[in-house]
XYZ file of C-alpha atoms in Angstrom:
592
model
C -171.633 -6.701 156.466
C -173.124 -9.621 158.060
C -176.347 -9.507 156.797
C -174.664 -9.016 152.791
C -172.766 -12.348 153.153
C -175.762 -14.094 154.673
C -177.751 -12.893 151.355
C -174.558 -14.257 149.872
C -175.028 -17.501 150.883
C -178.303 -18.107 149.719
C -178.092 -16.712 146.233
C -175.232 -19.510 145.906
C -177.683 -21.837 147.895
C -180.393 -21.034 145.402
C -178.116 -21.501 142.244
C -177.316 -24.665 143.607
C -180.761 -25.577 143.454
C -181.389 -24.135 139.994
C -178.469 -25.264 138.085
C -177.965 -28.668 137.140
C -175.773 -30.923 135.211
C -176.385 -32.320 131.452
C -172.900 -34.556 131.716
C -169.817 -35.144 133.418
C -166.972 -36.474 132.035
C -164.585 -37.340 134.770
C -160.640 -38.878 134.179
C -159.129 -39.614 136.949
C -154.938 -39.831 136.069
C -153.457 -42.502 138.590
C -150.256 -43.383 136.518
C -147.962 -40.968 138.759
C -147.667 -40.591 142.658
C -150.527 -37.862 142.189
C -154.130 -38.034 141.491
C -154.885 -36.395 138.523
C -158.976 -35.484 138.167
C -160.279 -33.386 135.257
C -163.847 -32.967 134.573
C -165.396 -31.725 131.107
C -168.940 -30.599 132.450
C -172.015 -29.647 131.159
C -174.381 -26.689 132.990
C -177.790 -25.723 132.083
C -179.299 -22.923 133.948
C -183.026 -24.073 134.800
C -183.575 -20.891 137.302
C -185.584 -17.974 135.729
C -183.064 -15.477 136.276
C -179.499 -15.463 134.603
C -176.555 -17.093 137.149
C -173.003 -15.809 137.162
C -171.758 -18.415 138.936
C -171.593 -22.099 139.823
C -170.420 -24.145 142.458
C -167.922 -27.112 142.750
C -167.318 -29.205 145.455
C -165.089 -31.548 147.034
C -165.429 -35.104 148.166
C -165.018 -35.133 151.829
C -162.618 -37.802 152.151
C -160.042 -35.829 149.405
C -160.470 -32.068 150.053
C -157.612 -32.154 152.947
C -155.316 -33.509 150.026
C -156.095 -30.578 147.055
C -153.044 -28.657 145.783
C -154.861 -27.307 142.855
C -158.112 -25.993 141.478
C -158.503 -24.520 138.035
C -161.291 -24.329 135.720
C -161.672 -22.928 132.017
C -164.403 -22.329 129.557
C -164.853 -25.456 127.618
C -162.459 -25.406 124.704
C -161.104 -22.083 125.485
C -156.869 -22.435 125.953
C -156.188 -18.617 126.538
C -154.659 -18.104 129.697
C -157.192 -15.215 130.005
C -160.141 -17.510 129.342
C -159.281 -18.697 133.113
C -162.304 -18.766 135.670
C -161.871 -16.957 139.075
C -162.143 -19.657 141.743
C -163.257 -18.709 145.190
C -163.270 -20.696 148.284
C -167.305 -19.985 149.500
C -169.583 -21.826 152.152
C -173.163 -23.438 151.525
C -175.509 -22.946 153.649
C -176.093 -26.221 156.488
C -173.422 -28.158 154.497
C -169.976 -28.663 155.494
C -166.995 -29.587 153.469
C -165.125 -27.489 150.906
C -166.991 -25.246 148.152
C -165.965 -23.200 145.588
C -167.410 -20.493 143.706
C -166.670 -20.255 140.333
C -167.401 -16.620 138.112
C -168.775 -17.306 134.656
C -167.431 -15.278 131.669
C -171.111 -14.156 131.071
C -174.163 -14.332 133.239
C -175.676 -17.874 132.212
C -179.306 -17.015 130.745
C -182.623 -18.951 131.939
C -182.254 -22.064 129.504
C -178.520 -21.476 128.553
C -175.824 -23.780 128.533
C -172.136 -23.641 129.093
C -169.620 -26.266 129.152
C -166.686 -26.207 131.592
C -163.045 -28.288 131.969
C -162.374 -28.707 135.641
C -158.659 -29.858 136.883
C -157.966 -30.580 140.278
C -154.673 -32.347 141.401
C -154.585 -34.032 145.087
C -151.282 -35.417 146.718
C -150.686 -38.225 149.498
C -153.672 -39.810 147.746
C -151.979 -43.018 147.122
C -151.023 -45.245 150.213
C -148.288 -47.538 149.774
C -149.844 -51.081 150.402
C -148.325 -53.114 151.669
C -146.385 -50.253 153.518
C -142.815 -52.410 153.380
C -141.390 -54.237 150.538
C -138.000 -56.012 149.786
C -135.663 -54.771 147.178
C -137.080 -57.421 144.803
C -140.690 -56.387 145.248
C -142.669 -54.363 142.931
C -144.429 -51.508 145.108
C -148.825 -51.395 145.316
C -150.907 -48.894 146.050
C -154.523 -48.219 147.299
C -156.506 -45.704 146.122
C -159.806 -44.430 147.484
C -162.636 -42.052 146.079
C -165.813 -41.512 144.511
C -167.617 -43.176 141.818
C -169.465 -40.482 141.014
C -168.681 -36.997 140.750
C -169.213 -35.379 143.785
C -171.218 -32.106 142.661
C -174.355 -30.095 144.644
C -176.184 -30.513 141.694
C -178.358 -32.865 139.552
C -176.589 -35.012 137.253
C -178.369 -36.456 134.562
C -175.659 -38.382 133.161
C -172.095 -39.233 133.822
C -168.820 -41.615 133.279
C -165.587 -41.893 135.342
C -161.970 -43.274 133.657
C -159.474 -44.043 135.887
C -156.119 -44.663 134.095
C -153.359 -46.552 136.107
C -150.059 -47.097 135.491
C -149.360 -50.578 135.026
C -151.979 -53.028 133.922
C -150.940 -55.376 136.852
C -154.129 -54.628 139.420
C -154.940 -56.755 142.567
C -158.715 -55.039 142.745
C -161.238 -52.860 141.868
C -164.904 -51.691 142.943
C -166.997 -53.241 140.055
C -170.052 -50.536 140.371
C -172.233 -50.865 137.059
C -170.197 -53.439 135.489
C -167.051 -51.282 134.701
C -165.114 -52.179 131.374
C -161.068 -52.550 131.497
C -158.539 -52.426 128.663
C -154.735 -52.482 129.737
C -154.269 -49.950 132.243
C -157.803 -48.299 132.011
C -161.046 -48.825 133.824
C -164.349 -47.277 132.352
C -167.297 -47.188 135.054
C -170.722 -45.721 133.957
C -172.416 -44.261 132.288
C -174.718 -43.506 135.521
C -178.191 -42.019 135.056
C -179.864 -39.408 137.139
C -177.492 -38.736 139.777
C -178.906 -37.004 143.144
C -176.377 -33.775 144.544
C -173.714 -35.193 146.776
C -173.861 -38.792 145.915
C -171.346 -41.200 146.900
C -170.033 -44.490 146.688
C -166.216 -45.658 147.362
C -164.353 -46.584 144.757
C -160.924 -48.529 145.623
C -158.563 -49.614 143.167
C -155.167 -51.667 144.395
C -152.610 -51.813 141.842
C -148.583 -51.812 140.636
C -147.130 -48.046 140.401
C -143.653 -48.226 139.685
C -143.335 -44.369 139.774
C -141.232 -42.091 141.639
C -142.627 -41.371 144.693
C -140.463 -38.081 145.186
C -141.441 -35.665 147.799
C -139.851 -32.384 148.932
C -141.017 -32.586 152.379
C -139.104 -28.766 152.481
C -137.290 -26.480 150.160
C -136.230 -22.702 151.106
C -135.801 -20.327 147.972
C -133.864 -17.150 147.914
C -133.628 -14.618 144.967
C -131.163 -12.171 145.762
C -131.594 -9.087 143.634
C -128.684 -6.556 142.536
C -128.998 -3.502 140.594
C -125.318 -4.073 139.593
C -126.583 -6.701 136.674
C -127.217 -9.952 138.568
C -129.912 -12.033 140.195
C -128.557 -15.209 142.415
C -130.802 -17.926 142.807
C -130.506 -20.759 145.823
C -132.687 -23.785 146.218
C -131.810 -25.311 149.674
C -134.420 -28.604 149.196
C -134.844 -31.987 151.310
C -136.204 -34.705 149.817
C -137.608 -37.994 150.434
C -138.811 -40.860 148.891
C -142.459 -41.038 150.359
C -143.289 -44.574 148.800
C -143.494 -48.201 150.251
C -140.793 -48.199 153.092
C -137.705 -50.475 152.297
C -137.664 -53.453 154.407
C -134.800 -55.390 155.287
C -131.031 -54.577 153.671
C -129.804 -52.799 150.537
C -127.421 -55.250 148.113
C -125.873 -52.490 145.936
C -124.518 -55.666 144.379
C -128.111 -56.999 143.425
C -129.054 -53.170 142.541
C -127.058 -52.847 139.428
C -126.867 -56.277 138.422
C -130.583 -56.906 138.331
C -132.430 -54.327 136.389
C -135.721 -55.060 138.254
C -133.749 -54.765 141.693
C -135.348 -51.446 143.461
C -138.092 -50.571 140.722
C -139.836 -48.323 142.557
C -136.164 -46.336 143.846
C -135.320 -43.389 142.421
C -131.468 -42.896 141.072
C -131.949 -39.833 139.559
C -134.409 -36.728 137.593
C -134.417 -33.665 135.971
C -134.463 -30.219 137.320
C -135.061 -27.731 134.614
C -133.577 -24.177 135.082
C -134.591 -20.996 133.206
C -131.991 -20.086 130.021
C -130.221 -18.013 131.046
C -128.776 -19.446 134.233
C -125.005 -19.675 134.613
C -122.229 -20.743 137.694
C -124.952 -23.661 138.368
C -123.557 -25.834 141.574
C -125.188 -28.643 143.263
C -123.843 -29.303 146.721
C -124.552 -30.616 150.084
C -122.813 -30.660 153.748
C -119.907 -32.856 152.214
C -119.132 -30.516 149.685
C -119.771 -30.370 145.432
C -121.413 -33.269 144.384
C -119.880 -34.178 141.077
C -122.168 -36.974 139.662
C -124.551 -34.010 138.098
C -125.164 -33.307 134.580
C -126.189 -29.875 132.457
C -127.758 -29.623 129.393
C -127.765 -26.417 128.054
C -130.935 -25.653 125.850
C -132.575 -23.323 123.315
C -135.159 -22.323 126.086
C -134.039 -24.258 129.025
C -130.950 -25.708 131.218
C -131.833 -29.126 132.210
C -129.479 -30.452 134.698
C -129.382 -34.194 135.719
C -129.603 -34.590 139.596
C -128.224 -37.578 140.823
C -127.857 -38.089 144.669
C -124.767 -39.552 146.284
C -127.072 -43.003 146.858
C -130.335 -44.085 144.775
C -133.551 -43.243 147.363
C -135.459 -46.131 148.255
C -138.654 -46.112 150.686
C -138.504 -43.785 153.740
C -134.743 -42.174 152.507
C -134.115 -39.264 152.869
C -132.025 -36.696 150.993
C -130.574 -33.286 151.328
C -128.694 -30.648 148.660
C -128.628 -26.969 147.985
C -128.583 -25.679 144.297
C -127.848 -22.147 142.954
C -127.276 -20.334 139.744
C -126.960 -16.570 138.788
C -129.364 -14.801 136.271
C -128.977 -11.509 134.333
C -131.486 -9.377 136.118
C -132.442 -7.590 132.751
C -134.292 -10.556 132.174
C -136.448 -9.918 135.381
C -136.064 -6.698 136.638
C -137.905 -4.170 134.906
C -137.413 -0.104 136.111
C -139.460 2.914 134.800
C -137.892 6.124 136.488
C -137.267 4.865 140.586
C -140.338 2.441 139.973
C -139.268 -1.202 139.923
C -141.059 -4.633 139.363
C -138.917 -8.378 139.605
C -140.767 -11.326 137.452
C -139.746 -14.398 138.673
C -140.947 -17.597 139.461
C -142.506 -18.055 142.748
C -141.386 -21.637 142.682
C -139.170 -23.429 139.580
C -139.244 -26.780 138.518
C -137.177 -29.607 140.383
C -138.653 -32.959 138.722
C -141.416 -34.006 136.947
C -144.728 -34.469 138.919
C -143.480 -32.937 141.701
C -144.497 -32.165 145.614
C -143.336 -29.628 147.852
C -145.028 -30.146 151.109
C -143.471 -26.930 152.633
C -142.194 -23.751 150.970
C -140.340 -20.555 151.884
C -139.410 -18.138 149.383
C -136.984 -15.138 150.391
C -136.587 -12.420 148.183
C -133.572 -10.090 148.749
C -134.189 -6.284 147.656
C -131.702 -3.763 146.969
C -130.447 -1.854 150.220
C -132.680 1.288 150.672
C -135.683 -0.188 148.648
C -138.993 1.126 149.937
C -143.117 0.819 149.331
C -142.709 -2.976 148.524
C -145.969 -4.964 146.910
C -146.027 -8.095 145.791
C -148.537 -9.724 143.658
C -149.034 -13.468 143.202
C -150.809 -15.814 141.028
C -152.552 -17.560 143.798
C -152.643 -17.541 147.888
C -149.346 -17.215 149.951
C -148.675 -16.723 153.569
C -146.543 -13.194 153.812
C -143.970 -13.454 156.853
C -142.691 -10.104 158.296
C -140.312 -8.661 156.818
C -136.593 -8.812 157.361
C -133.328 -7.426 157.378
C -130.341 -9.043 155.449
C -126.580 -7.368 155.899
C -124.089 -8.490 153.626
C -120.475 -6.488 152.300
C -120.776 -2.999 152.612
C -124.088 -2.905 154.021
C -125.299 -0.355 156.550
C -128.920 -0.289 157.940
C -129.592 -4.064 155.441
C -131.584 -5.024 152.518
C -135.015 -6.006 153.037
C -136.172 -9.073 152.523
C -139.353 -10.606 151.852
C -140.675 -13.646 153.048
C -143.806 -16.080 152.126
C -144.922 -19.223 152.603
C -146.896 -21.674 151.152
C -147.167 -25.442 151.634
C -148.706 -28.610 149.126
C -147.483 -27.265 145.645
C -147.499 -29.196 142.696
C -146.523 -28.070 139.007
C -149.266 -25.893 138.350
C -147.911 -23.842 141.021
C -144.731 -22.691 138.469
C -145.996 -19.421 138.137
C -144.646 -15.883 138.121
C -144.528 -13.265 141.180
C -144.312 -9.722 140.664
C -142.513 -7.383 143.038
C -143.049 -3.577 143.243
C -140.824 -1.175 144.790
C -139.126 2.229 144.402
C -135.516 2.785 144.694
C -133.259 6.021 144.588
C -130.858 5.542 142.053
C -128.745 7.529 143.980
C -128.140 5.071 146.462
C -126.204 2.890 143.774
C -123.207 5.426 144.691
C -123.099 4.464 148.504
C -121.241 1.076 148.309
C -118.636 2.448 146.051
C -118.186 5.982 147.705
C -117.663 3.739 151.093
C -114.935 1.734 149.254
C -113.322 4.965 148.250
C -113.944 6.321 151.593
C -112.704 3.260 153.600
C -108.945 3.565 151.297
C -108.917 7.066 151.640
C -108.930 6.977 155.342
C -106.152 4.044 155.377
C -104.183 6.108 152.906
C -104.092 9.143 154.849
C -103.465 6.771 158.317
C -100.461 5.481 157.059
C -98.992 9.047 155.833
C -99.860 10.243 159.011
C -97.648 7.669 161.071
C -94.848 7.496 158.259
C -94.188 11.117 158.380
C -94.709 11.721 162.135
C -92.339 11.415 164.987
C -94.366 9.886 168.369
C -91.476 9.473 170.330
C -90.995 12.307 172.902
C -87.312 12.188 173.703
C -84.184 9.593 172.680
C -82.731 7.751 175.517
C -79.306 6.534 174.477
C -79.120 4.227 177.866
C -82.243 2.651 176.906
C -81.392 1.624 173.400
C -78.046 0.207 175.024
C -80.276 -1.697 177.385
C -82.316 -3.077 175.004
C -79.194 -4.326 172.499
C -77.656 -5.922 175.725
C -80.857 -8.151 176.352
C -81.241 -8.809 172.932
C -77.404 -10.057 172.913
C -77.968 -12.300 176.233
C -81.733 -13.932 175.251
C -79.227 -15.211 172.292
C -76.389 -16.783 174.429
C -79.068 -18.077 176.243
C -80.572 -19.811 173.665
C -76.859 -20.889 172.141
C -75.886 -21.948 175.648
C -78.619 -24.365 176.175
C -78.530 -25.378 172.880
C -75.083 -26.867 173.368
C -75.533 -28.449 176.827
C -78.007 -30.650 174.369
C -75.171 -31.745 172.355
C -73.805 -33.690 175.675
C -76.765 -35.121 176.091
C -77.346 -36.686 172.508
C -73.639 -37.447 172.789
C -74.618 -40.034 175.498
C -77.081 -41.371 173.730
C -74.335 -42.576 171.150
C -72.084 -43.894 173.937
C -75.041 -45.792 174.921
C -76.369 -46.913 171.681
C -72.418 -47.959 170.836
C -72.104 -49.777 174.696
C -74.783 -51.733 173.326
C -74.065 -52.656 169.444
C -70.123 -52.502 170.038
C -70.109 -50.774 166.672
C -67.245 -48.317 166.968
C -68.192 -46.348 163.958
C -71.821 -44.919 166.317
C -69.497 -43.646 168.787
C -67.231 -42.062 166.132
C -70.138 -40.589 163.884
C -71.463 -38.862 167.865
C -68.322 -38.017 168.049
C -67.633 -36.050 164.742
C -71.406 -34.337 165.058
C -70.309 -33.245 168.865
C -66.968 -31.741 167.825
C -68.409 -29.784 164.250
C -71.517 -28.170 166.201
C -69.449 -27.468 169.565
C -66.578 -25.458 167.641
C -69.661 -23.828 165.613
C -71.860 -23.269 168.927
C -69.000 -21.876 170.962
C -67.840 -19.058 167.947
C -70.765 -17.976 167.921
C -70.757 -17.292 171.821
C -67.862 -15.916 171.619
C -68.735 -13.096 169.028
C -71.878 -12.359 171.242
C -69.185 -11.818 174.071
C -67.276 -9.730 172.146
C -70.936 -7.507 171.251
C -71.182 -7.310 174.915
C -67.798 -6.196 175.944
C -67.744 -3.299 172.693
C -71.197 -2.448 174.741
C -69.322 -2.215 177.811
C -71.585 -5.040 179.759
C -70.283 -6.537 183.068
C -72.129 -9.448 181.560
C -69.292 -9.851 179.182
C -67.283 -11.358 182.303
C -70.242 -14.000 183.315
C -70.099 -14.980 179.424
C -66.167 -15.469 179.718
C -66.848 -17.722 183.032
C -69.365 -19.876 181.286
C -67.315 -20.593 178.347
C -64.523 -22.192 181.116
C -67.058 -24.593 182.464
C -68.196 -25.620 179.601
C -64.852 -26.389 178.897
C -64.606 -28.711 181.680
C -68.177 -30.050 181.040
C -66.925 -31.333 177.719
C -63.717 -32.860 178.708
C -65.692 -35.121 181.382
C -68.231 -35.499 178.344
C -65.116 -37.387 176.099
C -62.716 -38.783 179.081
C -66.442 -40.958 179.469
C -66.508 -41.875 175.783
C -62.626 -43.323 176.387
C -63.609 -45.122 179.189
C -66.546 -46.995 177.496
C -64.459 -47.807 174.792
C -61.638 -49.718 177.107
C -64.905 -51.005 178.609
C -66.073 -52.602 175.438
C -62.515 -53.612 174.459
C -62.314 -55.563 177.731
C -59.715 -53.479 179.292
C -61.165 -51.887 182.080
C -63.467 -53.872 184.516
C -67.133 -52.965 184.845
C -67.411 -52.313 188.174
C -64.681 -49.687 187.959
C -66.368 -48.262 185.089
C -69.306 -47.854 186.530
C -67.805 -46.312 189.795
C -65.729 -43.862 187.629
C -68.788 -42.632 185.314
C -70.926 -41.865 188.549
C -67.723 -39.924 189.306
C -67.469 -37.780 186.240
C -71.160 -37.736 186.229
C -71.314 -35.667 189.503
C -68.724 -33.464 188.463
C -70.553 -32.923 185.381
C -73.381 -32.230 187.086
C -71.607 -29.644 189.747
C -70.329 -27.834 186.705
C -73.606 -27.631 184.752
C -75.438 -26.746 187.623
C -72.746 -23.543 187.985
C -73.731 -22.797 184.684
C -76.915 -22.926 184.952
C -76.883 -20.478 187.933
C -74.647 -18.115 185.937
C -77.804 -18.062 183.199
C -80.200 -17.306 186.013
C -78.279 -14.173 186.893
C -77.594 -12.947 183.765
């Protein structure tokens, strides 16, 4: 095995030598927070024997930043037209390569002409790295005038298009030509493999430097007609940090206040999603927007605060889908098409990606096939209503997506349709077995003999926990009562004392029938406590006649016919009466 991918090595070592380049063509798409490089190239095979492949490879101060690769047959659209792209090492050279598969083996002589896109992110520093609200933002960019290839080139030309014509600097290699926002360098002649030469441009971008620094996905699948979708995504604005305070003030009166901030963009969601919500820890967020389309459901996301520099944001998104759409079933064999990961704005970065995908309980022999590379997790286990050994779930990973990325994943697995029975046999189950419960204890005695004695018990301590409560209840009519004597002692407003007064009387009489019928419940059960009840009633008697000889005596005290200091030695009289007598009672309630 060792000895085949050493061979390996050199062929593509050899075709590196043999092949060489006619012409490159090379754009390189600056106008967004990505760089954008597509290369129309031109291969002749000069070897004597026919190549079947061909190598690219990437500058050494980019290749940490590349999110995507493709390359197609010159002037070919078909999706099958496609090249397979393999990562591949070169013999004593270090860096990134890739092997690239040809159609057709490439005959001594022959030609073929290739379109090469590659997108890299975090390309474009911020500089400077803080700005005011006021301030447009800058960036530096750094790379390669030429294109960095292991072959000969005989000719080539780089664009670079920008987004704003405003630009501090630029490398000026070969006298490079500029019109607006576009800079033309080349064409250079007889290129050696690997050359390079830094090319730095500093200019305005305005655009929205949106990142999703992480996003978890979950698809939950039912075989009951519906697939539930929820995007739980954090966001930040990876652009020139804001420096010093945020005048919301200045924001919305000055157009050009916050340029480079982001207030809102466009996630667009397949067309047959329905129940969208956007949410996040404080609850629905009600500034959104849906547009429902012919082929699409754009909805409008707009935080709860526009995202300047270094902000950060957080939200969770979800939506159902018919799973007709997705889920297609030949006999127990299943597949789910569905994106691996959906669109959330234009231009966009995910830095970090997990993607569950809930399976039907008892779903077995999963596969999954995918478009491109992905980092499978074990498996897990998800339990949710009327669930008894879980669904499976799958999980993958994948970090540094960009659009190109919005492609399908297929799921195979098998599943007994028998096993669509078992949640609504267990609801059946689970009513039948409360059903028959409750006849059970409705129809069945438990008791093992009647006790007469102990059902009299019971009703008598039932009957005395309520003269308790009615007892205390009105030895707390006294005491409100003196808080009107005092109140009136005070204001000398007679009608206080006679409003206490009239509330004392009405809720006495109404307090003390009511004891009295609960005596007359214990005496029909033939309760000594009937007696105790009887006594209690006596001193309560008393209690309230020292209650209202006090009220007379405060009145003569405000009319100025009694002195104070024999009102005040009388009330500490009646006062430890009164308290003799409800201390009586109060032992009477103890015992009872």
């Amino acid at each position: 095995m060792a000895g085949l991918l050493w061979r390996l090595l050199l062929c593509l070592a050899a075709a590196a030598a043999d092949l060489q380049l006619d012409e490159a063509r090379r754009t390189l798409d600056l106008s967004t927070h990505l760089a954008k490089v597509s290369a129309e190239l031109s291969l002749t095979n000069a070897a004597g024997t026919a190549a079947s492949t061909f190598l690219l490879a990437l500058e050494p101060g980019l290749e940490p930043r590349l999110a995507y690769l493709g390359v197609q047959v010159k002037g070919e659209e078909e999706e099958e037209n496609t090249l397979e792209v393999r990562e591949t090492k070169v013999k004593g050279k270090s860096g990134k390569f890739f092997s690239v598969k040809l159609p057709s083996p490439l005959a001594p002589g022959g030609k073929v002409r290739v379109s090469v896109e590659m997108v890299f992110t975090h390309v474009l520093q911020p500089y400077p790295t803080h700005i005011t609200q006021s301030e447009k933002q800058f960036v530096v960019f750094e790379g390669n005038h030429y294109f960095y290839s292991p072959y000969f080139t005989k000719t080539q030309t780089t664009r670079v298009k920008l987004a704003s014509r405003n630009v501090e600097s630029y490398t000026k290699l070969g006298n490079p030509s500029r019109t607006e926002d576009m800079i033309e360098y080349g064409p250079f002649k007889d290129i050696p493999p690997y050359s390079q030469d830094t090319l730095k441009v500093h200019y305005e971008n305005n655009s929205p430097f949106l990142t999703i620094t992480s996003m978890t996905r979950v698809i939950e699948v039912s075989h009951w007609g519906n697939i539930a979708v929820e995007e739980t995504v954090d966001l930040k604005h990876t652009g020139a940090v804001l420096k010093g305070p945020f005048s919301r003030y200045d924001y919305q009166r000055q157009p050009d206040s916050g340029i480079s901030s982001v207030k809102s963009f466009k996630t667009i969601l397949p067309a047959a999603a329905q129940d969208v919500y956007y949410r996040d820890e404080i609850g629905n967020i009600s500034t959104s927007h849906l547009l429902v389309l012919d082929d699409s459901v754009e909805m409008e996301i707009r935080p709860r605060f526009p995202l300047f520099g270094g902000w950060k944001t957080h939200y969770i998104i979800g939506y159902n889908l018919p799973s007709y759409e997705y889920l297609y079933n030949l006999g127990d064999q299943y597949a789910l098409k569905m994106r691996f990961v959906d669109h959330v704005f234009d231009e966009q970065v995910t830095d970090s990606l997990t993607v569950k995908i809930v399976l039907p309980e008892g779903a077995k022999n999963i596969h999954v096939d995918s478009p491109y590379e992905i980092n499978r997790a074990s498996d897990e286990l998800h339990y949710t209503y009327l669930d008894t050994f879980g669904r499976p779930v799958i999980v993958a990973h994948k970090s540094n997506l960009v659009e190109q990325h919005i492609q399908d994943i297929v799921v195979h697995y098998t599943f007994n349709k028998i096993l669509m029975l078992q949640e609504p046999l267990l609801v059946v189950g689970a009513f039948y077995i409360l059903f028959f419960t409750v006849i059970v204890y409705v129809r069945l005695d438990f008791s093992i003999t009647k006790d007469p004695a102990a059902e009299a018990r019971m009703k008598v301590a039932c009957i005395t926990e309520q003269v308790l409560t009615l007892v205390n209840k009105r030895l707390g009519l006294y005491r409100h009562f003196d808080e009107a004597v005092n109140k009136y002692k005070q204001s000398r407003d007679i009608s206080t004392l006679n409003s206490g007064k009239k509330s004392l009387e009405t809720e006495h009489k109404a307090l003390t029938n009511e004891i009295a019928a609960l005596q007359s419940k214990l005496k029909t059960e033939g309760s000594d406590l009937c007696d105790k009840v009887s006594e209690i009633q006596k001193l309560d008697g008393q209690v309230k006649e020292l209650v209202l000889k006090s009220s007379v005596e405060a009145e003569r005290l405000v009319a100025g016919k009694l002195k104070k200091d024999t009102y005040i030695e009388n009330e500490k009289m009646h006062s430890n009466k009164r308290q003799d007598l409800v201390t009586k009672i109060d032992n009477i309630l103890d015992a009872l």
